[in-house]
PDB file of N, CA, C and O in Angstrom:
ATOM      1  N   UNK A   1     -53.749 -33.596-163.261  1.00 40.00           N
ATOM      2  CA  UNK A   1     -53.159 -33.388-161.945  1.00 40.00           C
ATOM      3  C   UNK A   1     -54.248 -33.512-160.882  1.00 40.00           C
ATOM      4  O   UNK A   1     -55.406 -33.168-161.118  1.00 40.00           O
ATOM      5  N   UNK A   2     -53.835 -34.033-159.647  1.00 50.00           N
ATOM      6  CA  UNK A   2     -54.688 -34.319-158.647  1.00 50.00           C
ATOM      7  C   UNK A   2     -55.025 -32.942-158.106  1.00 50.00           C
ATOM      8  O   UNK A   2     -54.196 -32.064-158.347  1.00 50.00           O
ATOM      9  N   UNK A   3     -55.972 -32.651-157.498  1.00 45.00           N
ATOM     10  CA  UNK A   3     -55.976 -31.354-156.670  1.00 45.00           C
ATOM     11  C   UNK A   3     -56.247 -31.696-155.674  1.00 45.00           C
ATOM     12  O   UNK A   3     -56.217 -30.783-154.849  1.00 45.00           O
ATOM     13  N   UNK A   4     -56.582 -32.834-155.213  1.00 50.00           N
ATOM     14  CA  UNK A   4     -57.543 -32.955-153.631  1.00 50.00           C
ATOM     15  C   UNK A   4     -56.971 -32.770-152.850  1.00 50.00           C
ATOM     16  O   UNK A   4     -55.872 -33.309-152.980  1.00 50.00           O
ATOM     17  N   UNK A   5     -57.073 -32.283-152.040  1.00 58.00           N
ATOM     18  CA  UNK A   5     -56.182 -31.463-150.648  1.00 58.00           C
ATOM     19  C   UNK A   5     -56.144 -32.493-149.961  1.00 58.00           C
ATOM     20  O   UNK A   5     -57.150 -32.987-149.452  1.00 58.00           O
ATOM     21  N   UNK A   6     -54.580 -33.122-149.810  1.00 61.00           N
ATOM     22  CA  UNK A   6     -54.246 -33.724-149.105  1.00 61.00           C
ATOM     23  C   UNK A   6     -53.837 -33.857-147.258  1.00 61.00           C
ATOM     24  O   UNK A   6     -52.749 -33.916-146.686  1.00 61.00           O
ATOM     25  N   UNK A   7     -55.188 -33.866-146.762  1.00 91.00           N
ATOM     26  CA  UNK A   7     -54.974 -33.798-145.595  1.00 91.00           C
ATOM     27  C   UNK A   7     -55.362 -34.695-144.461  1.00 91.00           C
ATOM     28  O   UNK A   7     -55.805 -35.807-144.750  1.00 91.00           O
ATOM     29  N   UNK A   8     -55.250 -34.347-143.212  1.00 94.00           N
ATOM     30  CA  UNK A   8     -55.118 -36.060-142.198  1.00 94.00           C
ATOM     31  C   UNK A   8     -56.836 -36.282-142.388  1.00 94.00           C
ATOM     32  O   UNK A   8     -57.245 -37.390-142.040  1.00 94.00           O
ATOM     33  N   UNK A   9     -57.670 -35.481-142.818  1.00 95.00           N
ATOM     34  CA  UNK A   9     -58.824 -35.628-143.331  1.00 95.00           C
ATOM     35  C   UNK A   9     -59.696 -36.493-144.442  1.00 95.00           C
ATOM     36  O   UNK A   9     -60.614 -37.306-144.559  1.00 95.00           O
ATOM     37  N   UNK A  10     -58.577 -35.592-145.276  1.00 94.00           N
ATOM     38  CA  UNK A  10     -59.241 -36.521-146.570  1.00 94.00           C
ATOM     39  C   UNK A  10     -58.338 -37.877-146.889  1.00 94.00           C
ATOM     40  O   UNK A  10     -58.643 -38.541-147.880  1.00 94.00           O
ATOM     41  N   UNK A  11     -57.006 -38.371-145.882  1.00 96.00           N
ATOM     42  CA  UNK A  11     -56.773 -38.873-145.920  1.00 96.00           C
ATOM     43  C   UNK A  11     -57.820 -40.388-145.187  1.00 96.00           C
ATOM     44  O   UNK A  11     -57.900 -41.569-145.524  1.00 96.00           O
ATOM     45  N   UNK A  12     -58.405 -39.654-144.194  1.00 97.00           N
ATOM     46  CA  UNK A  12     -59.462 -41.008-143.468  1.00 97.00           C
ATOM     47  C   UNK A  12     -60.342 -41.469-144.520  1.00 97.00           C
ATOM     48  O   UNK A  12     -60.395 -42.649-144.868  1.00 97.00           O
ATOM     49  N   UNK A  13     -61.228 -40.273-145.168  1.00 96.00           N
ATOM     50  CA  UNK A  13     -61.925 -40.462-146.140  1.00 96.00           C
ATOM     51  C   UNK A  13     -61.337 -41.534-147.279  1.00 96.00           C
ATOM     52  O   UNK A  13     -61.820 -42.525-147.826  1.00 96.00           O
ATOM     53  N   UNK A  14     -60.034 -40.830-147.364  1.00 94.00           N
ATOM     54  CA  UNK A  14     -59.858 -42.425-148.535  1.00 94.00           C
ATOM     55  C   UNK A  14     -59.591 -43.533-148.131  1.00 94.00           C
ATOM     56  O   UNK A  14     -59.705 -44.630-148.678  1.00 94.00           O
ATOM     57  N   UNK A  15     -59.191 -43.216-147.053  1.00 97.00           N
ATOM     58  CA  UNK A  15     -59.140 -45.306-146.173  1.00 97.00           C
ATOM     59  C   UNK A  15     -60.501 -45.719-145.748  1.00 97.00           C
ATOM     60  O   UNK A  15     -60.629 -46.805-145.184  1.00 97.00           O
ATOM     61  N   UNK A  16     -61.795 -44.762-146.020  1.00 97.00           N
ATOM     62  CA  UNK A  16     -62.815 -45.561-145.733  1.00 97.00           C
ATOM     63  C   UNK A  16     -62.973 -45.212-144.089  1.00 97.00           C
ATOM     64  O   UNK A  16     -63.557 -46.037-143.387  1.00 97.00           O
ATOM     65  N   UNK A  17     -62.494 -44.097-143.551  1.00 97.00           N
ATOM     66  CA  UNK A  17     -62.895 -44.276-142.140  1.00 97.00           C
ATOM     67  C   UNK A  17     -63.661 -42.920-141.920  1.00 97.00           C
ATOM     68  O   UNK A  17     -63.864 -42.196-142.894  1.00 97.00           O
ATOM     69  N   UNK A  18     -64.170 -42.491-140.440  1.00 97.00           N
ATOM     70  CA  UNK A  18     -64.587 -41.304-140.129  1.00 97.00           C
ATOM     71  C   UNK A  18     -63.175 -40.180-140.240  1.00 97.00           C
ATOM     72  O   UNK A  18     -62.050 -40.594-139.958  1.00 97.00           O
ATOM     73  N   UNK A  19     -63.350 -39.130-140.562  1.00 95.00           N
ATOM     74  CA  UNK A  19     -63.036 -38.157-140.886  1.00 95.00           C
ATOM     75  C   UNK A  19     -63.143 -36.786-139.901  1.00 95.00           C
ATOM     76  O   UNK A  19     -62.511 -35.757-140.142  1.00 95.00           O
ATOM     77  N   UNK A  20     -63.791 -36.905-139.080  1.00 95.00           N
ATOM     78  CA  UNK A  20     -64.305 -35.748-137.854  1.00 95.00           C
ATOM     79  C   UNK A  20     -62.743 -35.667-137.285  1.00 95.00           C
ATOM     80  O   UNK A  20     -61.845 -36.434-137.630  1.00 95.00           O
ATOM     81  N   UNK A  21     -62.665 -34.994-136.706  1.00 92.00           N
ATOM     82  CA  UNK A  21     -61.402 -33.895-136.093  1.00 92.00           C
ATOM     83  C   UNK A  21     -61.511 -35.328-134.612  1.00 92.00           C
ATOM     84  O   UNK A  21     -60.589 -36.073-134.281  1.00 92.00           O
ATOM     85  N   UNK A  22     -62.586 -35.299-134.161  1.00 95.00           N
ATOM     86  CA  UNK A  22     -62.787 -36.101-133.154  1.00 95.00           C
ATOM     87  C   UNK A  22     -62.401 -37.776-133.589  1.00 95.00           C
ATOM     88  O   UNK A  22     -61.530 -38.419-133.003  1.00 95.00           O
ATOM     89  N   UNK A  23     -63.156 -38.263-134.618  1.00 96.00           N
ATOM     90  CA  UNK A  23     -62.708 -39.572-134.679  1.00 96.00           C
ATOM     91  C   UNK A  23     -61.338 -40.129-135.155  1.00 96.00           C
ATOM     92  O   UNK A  23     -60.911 -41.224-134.790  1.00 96.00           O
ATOM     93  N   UNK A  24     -60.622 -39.211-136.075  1.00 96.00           N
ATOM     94  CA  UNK A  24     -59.160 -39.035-135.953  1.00 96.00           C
ATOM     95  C   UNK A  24     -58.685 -39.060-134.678  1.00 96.00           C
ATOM     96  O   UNK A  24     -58.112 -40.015-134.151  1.00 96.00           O
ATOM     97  N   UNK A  25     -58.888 -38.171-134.263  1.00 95.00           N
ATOM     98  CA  UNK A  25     -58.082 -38.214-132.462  1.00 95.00           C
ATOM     99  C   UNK A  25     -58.096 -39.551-131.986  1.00 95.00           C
ATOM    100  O   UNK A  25     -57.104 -40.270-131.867  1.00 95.00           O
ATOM    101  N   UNK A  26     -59.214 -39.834-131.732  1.00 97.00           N
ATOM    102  CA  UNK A  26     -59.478 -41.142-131.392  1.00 97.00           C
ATOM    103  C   UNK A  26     -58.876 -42.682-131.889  1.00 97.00           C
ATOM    104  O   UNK A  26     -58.602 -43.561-131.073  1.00 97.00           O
ATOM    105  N   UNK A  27     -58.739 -42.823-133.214  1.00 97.00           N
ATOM    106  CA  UNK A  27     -58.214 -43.329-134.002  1.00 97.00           C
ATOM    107  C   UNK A  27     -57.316 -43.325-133.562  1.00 97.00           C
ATOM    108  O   UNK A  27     -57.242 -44.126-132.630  1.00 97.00           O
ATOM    109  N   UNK A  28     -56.194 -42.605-133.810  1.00 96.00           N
ATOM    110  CA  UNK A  28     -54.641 -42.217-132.786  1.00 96.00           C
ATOM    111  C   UNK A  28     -54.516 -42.634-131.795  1.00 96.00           C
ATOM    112  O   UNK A  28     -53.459 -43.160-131.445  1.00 96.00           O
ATOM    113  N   UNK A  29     -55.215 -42.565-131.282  1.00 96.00           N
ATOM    114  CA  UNK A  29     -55.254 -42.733-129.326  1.00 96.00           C
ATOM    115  C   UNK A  29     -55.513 -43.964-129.356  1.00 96.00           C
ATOM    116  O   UNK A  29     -54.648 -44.517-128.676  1.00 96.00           O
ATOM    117  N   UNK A  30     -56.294 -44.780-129.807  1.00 97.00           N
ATOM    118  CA  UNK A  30     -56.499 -46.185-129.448  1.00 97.00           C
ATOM    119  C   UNK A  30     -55.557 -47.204-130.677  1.00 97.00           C
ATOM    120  O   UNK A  30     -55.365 -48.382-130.379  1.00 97.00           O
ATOM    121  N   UNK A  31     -55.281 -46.933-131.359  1.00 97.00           N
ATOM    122  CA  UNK A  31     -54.239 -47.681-132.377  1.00 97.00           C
ATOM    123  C   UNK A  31     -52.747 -47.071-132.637  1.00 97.00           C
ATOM    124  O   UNK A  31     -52.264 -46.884-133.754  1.00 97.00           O
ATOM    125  N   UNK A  32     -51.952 -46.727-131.080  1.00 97.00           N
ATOM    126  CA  UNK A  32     -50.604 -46.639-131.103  1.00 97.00           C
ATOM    127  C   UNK A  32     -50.031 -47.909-131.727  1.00 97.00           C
ATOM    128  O   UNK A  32     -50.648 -48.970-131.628  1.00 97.00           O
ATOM    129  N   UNK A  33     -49.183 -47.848-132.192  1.00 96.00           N
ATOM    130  CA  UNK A  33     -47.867 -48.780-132.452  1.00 96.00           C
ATOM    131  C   UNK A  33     -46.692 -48.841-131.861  1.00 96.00           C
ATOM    132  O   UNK A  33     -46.332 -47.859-131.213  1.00 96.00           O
ATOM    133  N   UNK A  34     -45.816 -50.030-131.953  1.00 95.00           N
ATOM    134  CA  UNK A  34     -44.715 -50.445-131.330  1.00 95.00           C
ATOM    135  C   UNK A  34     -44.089 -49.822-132.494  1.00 95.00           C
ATOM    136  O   UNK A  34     -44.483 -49.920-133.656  1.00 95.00           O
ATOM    137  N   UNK A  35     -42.765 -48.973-131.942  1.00 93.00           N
ATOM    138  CA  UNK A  35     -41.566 -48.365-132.873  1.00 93.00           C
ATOM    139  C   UNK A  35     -41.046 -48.951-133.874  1.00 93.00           C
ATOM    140  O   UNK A  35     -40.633 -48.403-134.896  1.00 93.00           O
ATOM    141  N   UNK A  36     -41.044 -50.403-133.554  1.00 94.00           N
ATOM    142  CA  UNK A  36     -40.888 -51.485-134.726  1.00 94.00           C
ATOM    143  C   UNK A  36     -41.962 -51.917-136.000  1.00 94.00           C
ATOM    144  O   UNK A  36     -41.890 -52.913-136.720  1.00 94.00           O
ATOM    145  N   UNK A  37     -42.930 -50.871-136.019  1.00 95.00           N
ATOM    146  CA  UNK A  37     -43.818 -51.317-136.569  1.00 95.00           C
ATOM    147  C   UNK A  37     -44.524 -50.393-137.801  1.00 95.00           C
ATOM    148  O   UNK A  37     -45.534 -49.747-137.520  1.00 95.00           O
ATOM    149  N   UNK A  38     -44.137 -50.360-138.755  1.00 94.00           N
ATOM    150  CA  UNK A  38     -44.066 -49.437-139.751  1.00 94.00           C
ATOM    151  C   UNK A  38     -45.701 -48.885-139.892  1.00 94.00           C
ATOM    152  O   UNK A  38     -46.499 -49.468-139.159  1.00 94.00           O
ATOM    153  N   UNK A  39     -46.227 -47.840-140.755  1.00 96.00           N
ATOM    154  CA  UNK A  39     -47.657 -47.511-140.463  1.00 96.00           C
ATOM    155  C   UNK A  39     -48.303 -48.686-141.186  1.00 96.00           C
ATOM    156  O   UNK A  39     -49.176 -49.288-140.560  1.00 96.00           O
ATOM    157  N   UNK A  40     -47.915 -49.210-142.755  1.00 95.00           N
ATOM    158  CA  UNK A  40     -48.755 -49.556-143.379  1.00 95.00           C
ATOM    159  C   UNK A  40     -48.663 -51.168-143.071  1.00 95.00           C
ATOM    160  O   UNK A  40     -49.284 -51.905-143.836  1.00 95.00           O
ATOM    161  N   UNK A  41     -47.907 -51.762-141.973  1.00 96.00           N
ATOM    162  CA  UNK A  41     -47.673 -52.967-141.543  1.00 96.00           C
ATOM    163  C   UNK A  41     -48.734 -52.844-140.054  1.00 96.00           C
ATOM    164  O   UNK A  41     -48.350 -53.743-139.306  1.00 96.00           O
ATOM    165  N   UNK A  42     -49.511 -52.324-139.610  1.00 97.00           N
ATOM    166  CA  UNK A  42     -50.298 -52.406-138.480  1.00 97.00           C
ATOM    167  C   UNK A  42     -51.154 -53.548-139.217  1.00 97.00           C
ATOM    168  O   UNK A  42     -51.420 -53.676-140.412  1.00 97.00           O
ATOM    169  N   UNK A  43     -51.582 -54.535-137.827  1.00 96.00           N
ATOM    170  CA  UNK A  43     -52.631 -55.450-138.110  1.00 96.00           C
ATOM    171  C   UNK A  43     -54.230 -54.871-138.252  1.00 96.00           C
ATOM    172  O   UNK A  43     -55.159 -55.636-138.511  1.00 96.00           O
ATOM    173  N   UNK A  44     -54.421 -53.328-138.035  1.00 97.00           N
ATOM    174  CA  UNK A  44     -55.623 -52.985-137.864  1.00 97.00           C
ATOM    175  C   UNK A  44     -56.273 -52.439-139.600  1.00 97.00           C
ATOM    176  O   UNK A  44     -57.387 -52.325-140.111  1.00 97.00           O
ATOM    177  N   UNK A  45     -55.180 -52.272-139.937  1.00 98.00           N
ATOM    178  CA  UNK A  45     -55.852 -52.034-141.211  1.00 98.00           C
ATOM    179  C   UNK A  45     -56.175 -53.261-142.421  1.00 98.00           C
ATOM    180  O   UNK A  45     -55.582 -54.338-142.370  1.00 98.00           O
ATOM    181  N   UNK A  46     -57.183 -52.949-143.498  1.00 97.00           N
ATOM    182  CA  UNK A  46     -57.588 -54.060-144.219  1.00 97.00           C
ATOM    183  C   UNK A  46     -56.535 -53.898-145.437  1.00 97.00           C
ATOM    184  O   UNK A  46     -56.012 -52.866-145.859  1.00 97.00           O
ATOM    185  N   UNK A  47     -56.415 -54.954-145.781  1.00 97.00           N
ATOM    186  CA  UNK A  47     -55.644 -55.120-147.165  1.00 97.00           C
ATOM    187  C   UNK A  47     -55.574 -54.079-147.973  1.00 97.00           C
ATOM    188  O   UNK A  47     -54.476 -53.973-148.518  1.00 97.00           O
ATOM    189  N   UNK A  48     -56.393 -53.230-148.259  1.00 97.00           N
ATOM    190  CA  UNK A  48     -56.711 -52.340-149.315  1.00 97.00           C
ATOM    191  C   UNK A  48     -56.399 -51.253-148.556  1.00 97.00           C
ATOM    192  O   UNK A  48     -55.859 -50.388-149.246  1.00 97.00           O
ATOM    193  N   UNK A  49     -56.530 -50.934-147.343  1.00 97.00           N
ATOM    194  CA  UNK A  49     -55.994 -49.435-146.640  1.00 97.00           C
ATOM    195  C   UNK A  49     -54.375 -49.607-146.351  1.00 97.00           C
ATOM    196  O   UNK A  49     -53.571 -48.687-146.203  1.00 97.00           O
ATOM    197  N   UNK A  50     -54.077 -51.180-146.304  1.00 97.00           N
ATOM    198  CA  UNK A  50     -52.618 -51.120-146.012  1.00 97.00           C
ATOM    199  C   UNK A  50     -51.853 -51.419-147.742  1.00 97.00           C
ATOM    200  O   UNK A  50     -50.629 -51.341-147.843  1.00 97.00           O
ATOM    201  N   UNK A  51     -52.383 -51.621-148.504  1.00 96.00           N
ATOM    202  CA  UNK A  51     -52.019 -51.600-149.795  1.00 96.00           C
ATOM    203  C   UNK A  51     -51.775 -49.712-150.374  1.00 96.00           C
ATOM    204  O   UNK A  51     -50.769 -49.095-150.723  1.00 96.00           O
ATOM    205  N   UNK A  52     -53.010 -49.375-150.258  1.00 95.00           N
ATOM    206  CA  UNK A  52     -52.833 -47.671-150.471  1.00 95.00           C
ATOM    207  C   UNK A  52     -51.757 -47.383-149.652  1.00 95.00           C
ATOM    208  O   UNK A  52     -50.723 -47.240-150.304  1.00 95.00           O
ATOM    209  N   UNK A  53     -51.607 -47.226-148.291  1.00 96.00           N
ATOM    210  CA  UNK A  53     -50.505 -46.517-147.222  1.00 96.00           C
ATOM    211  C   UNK A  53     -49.204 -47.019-148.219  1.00 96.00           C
ATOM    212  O   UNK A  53     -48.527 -46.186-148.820  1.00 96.00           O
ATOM    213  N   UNK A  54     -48.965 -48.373-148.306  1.00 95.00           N
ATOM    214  CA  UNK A  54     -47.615 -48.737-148.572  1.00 95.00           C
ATOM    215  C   UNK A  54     -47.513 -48.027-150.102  1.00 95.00           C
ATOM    216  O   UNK A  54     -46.325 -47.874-150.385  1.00 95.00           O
ATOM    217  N   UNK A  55     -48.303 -47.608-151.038  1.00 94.00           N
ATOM    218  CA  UNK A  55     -47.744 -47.389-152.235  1.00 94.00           C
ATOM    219  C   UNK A  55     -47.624 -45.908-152.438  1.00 94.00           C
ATOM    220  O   UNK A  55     -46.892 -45.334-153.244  1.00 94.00           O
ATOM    221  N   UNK A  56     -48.663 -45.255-151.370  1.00 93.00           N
ATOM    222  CA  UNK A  56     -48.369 -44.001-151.504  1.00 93.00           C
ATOM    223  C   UNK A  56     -47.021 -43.653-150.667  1.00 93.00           C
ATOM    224  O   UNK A  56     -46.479 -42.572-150.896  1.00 93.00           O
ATOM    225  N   UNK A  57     -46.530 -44.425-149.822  1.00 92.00           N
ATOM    226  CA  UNK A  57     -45.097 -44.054-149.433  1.00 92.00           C
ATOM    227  C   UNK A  57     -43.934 -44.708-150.345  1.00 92.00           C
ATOM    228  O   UNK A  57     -42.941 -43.998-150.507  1.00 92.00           O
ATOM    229  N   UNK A  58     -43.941 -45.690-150.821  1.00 92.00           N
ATOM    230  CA  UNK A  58     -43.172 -45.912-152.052  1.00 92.00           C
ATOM    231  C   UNK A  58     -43.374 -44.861-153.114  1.00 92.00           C
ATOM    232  O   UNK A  58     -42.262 -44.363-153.288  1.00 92.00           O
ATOM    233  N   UNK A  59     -44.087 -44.389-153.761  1.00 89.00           N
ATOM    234  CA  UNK A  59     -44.499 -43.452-154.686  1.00 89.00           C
ATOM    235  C   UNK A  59     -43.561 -42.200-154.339  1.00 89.00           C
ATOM    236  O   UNK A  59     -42.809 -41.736-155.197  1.00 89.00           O
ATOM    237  N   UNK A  60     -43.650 -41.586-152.831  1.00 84.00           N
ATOM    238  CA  UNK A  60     -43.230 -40.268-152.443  1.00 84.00           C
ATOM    239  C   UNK A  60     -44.241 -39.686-153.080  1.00 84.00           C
ATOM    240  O   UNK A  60     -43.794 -39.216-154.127  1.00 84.00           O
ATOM    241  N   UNK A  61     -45.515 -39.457-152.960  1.00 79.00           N
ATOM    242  CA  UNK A  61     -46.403 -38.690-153.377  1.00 79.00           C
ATOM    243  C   UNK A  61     -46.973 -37.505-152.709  1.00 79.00           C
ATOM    244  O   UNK A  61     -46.362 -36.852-151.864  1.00 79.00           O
ATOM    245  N   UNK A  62     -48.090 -37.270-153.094  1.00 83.00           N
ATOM    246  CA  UNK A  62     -48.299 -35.973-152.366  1.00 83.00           C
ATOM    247  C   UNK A  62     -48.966 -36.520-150.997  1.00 83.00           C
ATOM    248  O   UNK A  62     -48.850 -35.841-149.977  1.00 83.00           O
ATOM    249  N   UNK A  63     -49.633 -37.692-150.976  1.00 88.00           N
ATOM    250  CA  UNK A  63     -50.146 -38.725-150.201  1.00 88.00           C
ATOM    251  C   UNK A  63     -49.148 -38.648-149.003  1.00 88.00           C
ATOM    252  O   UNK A  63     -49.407 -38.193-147.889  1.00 88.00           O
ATOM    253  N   UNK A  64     -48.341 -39.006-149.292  1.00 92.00           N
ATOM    254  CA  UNK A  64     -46.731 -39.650-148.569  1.00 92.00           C
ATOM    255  C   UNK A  64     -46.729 -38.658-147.328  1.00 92.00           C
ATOM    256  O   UNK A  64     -46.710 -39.133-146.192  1.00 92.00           O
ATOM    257  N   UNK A  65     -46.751 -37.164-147.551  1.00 92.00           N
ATOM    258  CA  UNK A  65     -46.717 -36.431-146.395  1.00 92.00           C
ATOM    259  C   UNK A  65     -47.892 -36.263-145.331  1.00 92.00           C
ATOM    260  O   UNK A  65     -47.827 -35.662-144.259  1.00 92.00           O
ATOM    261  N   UNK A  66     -48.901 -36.887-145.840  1.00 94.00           N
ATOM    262  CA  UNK A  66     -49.658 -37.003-145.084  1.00 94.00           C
ATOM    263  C   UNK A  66     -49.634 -38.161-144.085  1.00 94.00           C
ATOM    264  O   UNK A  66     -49.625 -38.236-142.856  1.00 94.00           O
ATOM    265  N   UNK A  67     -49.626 -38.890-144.930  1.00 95.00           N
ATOM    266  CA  UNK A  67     -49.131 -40.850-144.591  1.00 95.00           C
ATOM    267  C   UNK A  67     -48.113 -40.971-143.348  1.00 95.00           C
ATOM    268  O   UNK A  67     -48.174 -41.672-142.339  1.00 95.00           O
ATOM    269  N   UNK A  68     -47.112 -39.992-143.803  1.00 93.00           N
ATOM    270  CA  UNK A  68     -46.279 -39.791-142.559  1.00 93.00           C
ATOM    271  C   UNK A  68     -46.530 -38.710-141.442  1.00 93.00           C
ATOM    272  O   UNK A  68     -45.662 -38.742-140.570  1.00 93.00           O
ATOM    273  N   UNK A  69     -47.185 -38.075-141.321  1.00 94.00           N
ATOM    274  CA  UNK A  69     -47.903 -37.629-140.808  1.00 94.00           C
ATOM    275  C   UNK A  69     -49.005 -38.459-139.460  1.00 94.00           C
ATOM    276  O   UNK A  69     -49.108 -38.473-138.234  1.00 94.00           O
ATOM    277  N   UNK A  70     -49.672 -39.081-140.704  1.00 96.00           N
ATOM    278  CA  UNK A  70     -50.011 -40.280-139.537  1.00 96.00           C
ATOM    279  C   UNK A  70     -48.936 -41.470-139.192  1.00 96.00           C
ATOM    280  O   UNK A  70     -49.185 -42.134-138.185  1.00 96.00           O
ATOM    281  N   UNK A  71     -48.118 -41.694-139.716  1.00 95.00           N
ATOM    282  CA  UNK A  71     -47.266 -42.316-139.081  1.00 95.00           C
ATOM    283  C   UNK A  71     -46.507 -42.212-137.759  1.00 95.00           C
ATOM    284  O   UNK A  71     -46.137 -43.107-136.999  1.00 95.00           O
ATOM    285  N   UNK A  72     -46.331 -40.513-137.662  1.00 95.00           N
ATOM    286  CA  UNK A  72     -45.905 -40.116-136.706  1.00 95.00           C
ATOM    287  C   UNK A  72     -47.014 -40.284-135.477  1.00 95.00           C
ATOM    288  O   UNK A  72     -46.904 -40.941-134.442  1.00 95.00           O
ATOM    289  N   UNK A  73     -48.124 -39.461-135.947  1.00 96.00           N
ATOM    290  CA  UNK A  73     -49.087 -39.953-134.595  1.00 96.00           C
ATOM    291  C   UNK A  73     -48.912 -40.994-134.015  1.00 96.00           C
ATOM    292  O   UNK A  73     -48.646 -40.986-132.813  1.00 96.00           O
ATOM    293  N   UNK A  74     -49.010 -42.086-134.685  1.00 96.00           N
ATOM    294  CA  UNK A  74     -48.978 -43.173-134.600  1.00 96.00           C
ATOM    295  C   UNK A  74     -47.853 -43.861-133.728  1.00 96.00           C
ATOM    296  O   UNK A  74     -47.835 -45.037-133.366  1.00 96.00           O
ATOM    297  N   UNK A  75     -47.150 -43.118-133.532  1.00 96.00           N
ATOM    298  CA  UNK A  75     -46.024 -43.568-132.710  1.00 96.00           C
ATOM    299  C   UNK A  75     -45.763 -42.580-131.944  1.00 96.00           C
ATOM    300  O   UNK A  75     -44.597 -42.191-132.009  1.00 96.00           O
ATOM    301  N   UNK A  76     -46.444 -42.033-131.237  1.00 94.00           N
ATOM    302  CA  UNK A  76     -45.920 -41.150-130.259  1.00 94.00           C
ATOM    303  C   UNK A  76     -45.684 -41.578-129.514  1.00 94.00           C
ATOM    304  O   UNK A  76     -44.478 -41.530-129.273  1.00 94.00           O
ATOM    305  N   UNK A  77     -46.657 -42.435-128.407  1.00 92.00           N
ATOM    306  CA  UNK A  77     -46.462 -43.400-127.457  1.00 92.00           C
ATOM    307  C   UNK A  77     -45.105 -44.080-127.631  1.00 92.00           C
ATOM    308  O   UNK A  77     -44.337 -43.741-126.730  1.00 92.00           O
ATOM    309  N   UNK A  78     -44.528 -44.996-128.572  1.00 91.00           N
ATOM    310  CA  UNK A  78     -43.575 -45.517-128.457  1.00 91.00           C
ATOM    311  C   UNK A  78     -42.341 -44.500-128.212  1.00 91.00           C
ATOM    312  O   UNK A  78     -41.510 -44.682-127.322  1.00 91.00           O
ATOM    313  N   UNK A  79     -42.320 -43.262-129.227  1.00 87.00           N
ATOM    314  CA  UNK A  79     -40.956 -42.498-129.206  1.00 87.00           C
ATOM    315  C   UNK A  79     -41.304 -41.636-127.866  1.00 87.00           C
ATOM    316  O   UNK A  79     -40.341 -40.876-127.765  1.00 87.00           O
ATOM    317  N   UNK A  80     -42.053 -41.416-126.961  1.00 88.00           N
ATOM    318  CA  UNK A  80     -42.274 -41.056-125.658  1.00 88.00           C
ATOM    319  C   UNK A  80     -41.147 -41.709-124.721  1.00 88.00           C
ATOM    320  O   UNK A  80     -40.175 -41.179-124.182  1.00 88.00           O
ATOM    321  N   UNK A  81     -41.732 -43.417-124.704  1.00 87.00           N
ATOM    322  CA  UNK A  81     -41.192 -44.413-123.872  1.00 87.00           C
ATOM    323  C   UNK A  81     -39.644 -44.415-124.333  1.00 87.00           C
ATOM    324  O   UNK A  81     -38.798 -44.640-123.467  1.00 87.00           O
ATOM    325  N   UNK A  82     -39.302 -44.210-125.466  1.00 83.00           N
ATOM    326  CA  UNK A  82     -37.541 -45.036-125.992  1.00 83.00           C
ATOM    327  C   UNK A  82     -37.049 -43.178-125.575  1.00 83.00           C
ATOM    328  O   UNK A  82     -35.823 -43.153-125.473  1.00 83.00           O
ATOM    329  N   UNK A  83     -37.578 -41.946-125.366  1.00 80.00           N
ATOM    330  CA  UNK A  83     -37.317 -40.689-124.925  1.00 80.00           C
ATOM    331  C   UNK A  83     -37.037 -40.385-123.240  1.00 80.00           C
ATOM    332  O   UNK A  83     -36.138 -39.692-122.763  1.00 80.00           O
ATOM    333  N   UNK A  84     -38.251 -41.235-122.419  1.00 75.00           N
ATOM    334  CA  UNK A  84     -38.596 -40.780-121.513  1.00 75.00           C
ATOM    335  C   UNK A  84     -39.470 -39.904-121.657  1.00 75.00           C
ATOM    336  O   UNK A  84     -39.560 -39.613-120.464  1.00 75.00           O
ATOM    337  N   UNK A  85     -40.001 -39.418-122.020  1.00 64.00           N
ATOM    338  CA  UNK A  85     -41.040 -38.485-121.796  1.00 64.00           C
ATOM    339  C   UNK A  85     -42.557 -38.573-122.220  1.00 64.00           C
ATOM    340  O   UNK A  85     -43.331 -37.658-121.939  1.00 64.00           O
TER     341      UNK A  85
END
């Protein structure tokens, strides 16, 4: 069984990115998506970070809630604009 604490943390760590509370934020903030645009279909990620995203959400894993998690960030901007707010 896995134990690694699945979080928006160790989730950067396994895509290979910074991990700081700060470069997450950042991350978010500069790579919104269009509502139409699923997480693991962004052009910013490499083959292998958008290969992991898509299988850990097919899977429904323990991954998955995190995954969506950033998915949601990820679209705030858009569900703002289609909200108004």
């Amino acid at each position: 069984m896995d134990t690694t604490e699945t979080r928006m943390t160790t989730l950067f760590q396994q895509l290979g990115l910074d991990e700081s509370e700060a470069a997450i934020a950042a991350f978010i903030e500069q790579h919104q998506l269009a509502a139409d645009v699923r997480v693991h279909e962004a052009a910013f990620w490499s083959d292998s970070q958008r290969q992991f995203l898509n299988e850990q959400l097919k899977a429904d894993a323990e991954w998955a809630i995190v995954v969506d998690e950033l998915n949601e960030a990820l679209h705030v901007d858009a569900v703002a604009a289609q909200t108004g707010h």
